[in-house]
mmCIF file of C-alpha atoms in Angstrom:
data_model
loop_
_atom_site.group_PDB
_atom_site.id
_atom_site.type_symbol
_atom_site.label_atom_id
_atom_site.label_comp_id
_atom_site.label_asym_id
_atom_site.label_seq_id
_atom_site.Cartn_x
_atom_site.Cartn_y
_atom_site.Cartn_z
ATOM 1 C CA UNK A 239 0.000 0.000 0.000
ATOM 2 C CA UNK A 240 1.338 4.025 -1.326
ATOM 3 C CA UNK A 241 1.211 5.774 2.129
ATOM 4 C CA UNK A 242 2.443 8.959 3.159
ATOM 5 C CA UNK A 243 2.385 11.651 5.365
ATOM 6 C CA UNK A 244 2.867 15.223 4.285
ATOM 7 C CA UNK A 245 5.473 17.531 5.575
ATOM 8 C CA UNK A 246 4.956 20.205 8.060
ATOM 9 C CA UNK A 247 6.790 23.045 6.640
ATOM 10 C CA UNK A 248 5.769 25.077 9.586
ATOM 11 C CA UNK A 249 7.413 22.738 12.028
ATOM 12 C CA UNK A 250 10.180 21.787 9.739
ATOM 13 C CA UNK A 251 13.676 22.340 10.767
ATOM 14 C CA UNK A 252 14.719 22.141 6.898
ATOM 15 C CA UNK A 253 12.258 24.349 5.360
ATOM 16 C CA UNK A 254 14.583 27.224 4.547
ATOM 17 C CA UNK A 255 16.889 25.107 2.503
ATOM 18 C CA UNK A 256 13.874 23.640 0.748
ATOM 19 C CA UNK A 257 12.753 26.848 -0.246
ATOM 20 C CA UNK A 258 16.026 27.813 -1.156
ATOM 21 C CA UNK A 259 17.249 24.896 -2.838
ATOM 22 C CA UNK A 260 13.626 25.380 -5.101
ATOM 23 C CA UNK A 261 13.282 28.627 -5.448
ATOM 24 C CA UNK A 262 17.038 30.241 -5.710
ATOM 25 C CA UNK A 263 18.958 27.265 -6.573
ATOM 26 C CA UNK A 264 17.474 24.238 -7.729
ATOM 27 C CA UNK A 265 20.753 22.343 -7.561
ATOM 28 C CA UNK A 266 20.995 18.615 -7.828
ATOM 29 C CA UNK A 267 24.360 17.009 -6.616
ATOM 30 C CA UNK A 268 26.177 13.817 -6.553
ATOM 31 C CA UNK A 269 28.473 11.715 -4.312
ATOM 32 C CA UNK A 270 30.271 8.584 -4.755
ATOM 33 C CA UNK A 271 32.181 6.736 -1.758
ATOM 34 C CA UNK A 272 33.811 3.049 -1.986
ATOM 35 C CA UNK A 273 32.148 0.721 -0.222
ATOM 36 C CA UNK A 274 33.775 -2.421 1.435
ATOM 37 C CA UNK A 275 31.834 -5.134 -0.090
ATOM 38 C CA UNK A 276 34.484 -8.082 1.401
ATOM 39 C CA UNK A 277 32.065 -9.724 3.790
ATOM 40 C CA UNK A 278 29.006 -9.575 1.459
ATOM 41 C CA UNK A 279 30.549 -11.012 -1.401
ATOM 42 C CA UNK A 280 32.235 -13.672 0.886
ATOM 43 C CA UNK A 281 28.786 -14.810 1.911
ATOM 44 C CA UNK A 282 27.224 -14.731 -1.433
ATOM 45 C CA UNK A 283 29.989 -16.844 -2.762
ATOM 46 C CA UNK A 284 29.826 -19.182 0.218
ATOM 47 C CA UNK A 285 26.001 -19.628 0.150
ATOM 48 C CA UNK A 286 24.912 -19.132 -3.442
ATOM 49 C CA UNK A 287 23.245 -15.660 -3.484
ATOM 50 C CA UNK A 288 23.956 -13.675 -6.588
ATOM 51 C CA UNK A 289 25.697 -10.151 -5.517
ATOM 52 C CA UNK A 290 23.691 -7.441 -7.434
ATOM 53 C CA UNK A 291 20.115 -8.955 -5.978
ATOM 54 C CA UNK A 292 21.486 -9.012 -2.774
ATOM 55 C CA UNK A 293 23.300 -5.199 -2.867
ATOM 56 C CA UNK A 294 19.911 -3.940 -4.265
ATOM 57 C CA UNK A 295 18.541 -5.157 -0.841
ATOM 58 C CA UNK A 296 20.648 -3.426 1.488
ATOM 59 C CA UNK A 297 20.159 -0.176 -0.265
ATOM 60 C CA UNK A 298 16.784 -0.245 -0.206
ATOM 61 C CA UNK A 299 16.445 -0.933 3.404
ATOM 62 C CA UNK A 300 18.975 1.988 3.880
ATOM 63 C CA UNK A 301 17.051 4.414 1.975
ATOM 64 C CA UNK A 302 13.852 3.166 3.793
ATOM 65 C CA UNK A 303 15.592 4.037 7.178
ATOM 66 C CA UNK A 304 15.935 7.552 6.066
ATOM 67 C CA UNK A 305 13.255 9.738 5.787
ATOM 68 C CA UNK A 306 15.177 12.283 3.146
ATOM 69 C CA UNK A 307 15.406 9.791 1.209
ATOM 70 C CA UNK A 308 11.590 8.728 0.767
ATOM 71 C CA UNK A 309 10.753 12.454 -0.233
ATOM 72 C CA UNK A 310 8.257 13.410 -3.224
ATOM 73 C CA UNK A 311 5.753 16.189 -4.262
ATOM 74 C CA UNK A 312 2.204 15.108 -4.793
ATOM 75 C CA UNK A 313 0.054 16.243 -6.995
ATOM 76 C CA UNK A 314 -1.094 19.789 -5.530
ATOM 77 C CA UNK A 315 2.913 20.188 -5.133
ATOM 78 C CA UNK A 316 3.329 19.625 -1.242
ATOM 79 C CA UNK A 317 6.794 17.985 -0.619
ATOM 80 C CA UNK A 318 5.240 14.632 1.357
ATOM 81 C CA UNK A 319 7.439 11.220 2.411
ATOM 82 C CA UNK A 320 7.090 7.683 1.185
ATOM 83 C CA UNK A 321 6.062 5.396 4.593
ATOM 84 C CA UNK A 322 8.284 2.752 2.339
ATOM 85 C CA UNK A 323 9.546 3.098 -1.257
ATOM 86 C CA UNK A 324 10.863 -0.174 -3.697
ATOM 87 C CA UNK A 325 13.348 -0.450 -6.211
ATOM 88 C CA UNK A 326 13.230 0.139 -9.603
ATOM 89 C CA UNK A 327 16.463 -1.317 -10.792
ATOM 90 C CA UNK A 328 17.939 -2.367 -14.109
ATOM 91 C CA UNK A 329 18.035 -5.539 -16.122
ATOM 92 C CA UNK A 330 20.990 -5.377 -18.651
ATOM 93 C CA UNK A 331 20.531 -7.740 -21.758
ATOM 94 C CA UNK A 332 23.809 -9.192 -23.101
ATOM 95 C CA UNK A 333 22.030 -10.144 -26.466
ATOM 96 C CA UNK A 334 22.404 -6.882 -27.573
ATOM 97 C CA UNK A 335 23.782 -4.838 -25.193
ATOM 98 C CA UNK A 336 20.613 -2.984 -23.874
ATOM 99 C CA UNK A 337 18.737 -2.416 -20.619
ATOM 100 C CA UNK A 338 15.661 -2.734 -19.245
ATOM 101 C CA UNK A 339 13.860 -1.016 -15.915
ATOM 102 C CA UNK A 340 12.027 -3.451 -13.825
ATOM 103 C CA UNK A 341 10.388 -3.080 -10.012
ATOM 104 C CA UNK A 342 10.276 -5.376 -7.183
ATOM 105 C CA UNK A 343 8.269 -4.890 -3.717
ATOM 106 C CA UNK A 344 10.548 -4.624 -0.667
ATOM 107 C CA UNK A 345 10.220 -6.702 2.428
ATOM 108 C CA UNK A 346 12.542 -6.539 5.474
ATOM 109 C CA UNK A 347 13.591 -10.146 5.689
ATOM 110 C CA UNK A 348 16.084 -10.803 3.294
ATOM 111 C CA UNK A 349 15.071 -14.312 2.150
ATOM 112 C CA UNK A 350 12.069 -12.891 1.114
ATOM 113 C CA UNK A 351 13.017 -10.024 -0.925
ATOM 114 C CA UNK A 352 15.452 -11.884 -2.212
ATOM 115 C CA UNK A 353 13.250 -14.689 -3.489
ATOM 116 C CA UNK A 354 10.963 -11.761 -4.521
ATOM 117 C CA UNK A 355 13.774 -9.914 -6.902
ATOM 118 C CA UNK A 356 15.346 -12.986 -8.579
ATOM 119 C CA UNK A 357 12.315 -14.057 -9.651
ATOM 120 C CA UNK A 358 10.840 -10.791 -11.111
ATOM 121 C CA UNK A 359 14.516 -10.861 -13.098
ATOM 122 C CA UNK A 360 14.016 -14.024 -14.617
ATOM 123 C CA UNK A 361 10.538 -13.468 -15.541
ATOM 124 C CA UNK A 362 11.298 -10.534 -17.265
ATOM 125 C CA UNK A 363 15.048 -11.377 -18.349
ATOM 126 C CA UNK A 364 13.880 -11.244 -22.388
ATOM 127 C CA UNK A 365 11.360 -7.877 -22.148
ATOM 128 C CA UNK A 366 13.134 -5.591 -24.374
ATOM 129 C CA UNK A 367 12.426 -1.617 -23.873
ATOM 130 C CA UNK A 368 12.779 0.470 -21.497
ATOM 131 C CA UNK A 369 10.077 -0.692 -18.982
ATOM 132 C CA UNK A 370 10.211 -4.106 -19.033
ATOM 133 C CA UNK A 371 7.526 -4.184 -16.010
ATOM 134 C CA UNK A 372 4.455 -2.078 -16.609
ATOM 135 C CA UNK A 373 2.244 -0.593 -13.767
ATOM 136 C CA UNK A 374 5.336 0.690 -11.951
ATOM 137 C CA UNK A 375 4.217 2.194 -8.415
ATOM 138 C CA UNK A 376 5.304 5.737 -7.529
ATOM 139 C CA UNK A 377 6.914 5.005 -4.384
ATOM 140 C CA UNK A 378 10.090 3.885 -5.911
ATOM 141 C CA UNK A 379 13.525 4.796 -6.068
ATOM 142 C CA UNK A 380 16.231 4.189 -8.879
ATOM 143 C CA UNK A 381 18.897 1.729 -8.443
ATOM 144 C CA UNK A 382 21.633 0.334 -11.502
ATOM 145 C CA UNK A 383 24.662 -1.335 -11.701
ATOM 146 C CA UNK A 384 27.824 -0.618 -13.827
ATOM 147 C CA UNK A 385 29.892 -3.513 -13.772
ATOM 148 C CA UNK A 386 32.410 -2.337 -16.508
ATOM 149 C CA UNK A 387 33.485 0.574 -15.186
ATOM 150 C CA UNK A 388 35.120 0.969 -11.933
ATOM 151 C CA UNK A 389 34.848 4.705 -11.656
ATOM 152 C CA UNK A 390 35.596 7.411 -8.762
ATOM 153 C CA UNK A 391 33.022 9.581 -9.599
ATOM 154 C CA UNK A 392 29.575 9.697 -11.565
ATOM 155 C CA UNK A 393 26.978 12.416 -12.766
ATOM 156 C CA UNK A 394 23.307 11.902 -14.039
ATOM 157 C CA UNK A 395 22.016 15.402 -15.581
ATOM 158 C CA UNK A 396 18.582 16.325 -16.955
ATOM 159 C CA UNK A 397 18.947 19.420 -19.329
ATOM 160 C CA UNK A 398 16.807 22.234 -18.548
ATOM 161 C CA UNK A 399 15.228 19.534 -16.243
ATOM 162 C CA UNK A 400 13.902 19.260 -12.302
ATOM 163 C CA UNK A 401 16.406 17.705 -9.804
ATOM 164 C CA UNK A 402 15.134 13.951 -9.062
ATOM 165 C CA UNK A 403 13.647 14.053 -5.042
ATOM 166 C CA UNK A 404 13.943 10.419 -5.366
ATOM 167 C CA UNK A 405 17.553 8.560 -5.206
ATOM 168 C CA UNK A 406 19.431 7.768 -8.275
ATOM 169 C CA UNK A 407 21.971 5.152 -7.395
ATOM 170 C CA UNK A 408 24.503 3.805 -9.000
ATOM 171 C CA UNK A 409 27.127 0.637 -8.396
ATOM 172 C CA UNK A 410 30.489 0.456 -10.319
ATOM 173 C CA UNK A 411 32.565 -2.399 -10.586
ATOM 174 C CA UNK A 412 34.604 -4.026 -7.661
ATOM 175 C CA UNK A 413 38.073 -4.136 -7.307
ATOM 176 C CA UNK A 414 39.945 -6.899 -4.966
ATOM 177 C CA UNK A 415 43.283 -4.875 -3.547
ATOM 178 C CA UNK A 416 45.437 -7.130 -0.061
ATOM 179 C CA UNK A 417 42.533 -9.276 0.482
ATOM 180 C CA UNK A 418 39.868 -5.801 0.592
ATOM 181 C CA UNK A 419 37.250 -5.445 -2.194
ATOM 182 C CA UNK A 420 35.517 -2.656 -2.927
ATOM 183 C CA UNK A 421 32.593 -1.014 -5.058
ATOM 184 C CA UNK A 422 31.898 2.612 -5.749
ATOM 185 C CA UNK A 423 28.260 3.064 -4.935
ATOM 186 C CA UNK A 424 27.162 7.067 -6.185
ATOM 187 C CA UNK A 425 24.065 8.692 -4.670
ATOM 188 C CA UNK A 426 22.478 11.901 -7.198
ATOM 189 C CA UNK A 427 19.640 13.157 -5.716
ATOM 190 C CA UNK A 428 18.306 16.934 -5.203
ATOM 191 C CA UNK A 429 19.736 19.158 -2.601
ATOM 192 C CA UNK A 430 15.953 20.391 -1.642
ATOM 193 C CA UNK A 431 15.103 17.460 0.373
ATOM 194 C CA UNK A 432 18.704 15.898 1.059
ATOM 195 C CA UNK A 433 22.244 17.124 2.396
ATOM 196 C CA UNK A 434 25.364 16.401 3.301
ATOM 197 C CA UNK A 435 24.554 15.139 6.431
ATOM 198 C CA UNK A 436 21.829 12.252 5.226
ATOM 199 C CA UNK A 437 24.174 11.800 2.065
ATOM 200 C CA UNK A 438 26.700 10.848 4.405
ATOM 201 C CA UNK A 439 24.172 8.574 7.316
ATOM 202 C CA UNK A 440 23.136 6.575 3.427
ATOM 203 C CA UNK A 441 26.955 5.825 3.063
ATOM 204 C CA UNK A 442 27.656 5.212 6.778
ATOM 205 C CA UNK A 443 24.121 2.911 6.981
ATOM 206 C CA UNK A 444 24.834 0.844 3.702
ATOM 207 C CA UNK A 445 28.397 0.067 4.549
ATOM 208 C CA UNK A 446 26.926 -1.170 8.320
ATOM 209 C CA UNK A 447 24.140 -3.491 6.735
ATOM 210 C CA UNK A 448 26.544 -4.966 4.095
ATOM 211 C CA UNK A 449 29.147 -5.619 6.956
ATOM 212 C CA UNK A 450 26.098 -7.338 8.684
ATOM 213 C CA UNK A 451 24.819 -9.410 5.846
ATOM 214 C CA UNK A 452 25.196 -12.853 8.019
ATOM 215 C CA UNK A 453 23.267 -11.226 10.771
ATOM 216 C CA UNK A 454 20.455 -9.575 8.765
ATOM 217 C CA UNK A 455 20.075 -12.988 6.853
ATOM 218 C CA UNK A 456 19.425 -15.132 10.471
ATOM 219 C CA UNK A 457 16.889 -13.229 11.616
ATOM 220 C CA UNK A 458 15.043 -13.568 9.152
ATOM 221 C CA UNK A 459 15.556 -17.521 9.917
ATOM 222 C CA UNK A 460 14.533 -17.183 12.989
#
């Protein structure tokens, strides 16, 4: 189920920036950090999971912990927040080199979502275009992977365009350096509803869960 609350923007410690960052400066920015991804590939390899299912897992739950993260306008243009947003992620076909967008709902056990996302990618593995689900649900968020390219910094603009409220993530390729890999993992979203401060709890959040994949995988067993 959609829910949300709207914002108070009399109560709202941000509301200043927002109305800066939409009426002065409508500025959308972009950070990329490396990620130790060690322990979560380790178990993946140990126990069968496939990687990019399982990343696209612990980001979402991050970005469902925090609330400037959820943020959207509805339709009479009051900024509101997502009770829970899902990922709309992409499926890359090697055929001919294309991709595809495709959604999956989010549940907190990992088992579960899990199931839940490798299925929806086989099913729609051979959809061509760009939506290769239909009747995508607006409380989503944008998650990709670039596995060629294992870059130090990445930028998504829109020409004459709005800045995206929702997150626009993106996950390079991992490098193994004295027993450590890595990923980059870049977060573009617009500086109206998000700063450096939540920019940096995403980073600090995601690099906690992935360090904790054994943990968050058991109690969901329980």
């Amino acid at each position: 189920m959609n829910t949300y609350r709207k914002i108070d923007m009399e109560s709202w410690p941000r509301r200043e920036h927002y109305k800066y960052y939409t009426e002065r400066l409508k500025v959308e920015y972009s950070i990329t950090t490396s990620i130790d991804i060690t322990k979560l590939l380790d178990f993946c390899h140990a126990n069968g999971y496939r990687f990019y299912p399982s990343m696209i897992y612990f980001v979402t739950k991050v970005v469902n912990e925090i609330e400037n993260l959820r943020m959207f306008l509805d339709g009479d243009g009051s900024l509101c927040v997502w009770n829970r947003v899902i990922p709309s992620y992409t499926i890359f076909h090697e055929d001919d080199k294309t991709f595809s967008d495709c959604w999956s709902d989010y549940c907190e056990d990992f088992d579960t979502f899990y199931r839940t996302i490798t299925e929806d990618m086989e099913k729609y593995k051979d959809v061509k275009g760009i939506k290769a689900r239909k009747n995508q649900p607006p409380n989503f968020y944008c998650i990709s992977c670039a596995p060629w390219t294992a870059f130090t910094s990445y930028t998504s603009r829109v020409p004459n365009g709005e800045p995206s409220y929702f997150p626009i993530i993106t996950i390079g390729k991992y490098e193994t350096d004295a027993g450590k890999t890595t990923a980059p993992v870049n977060l573009t979203i617009a500086h109206a509803v998000c700063d450096g401060y939540h920019s940096g709890l995403f980073f600090e959040k995601l690099q906690e869960s992935v360090n904790d994949i054994g943990k968050a995988v058991a109690s969901g067993r329980k």
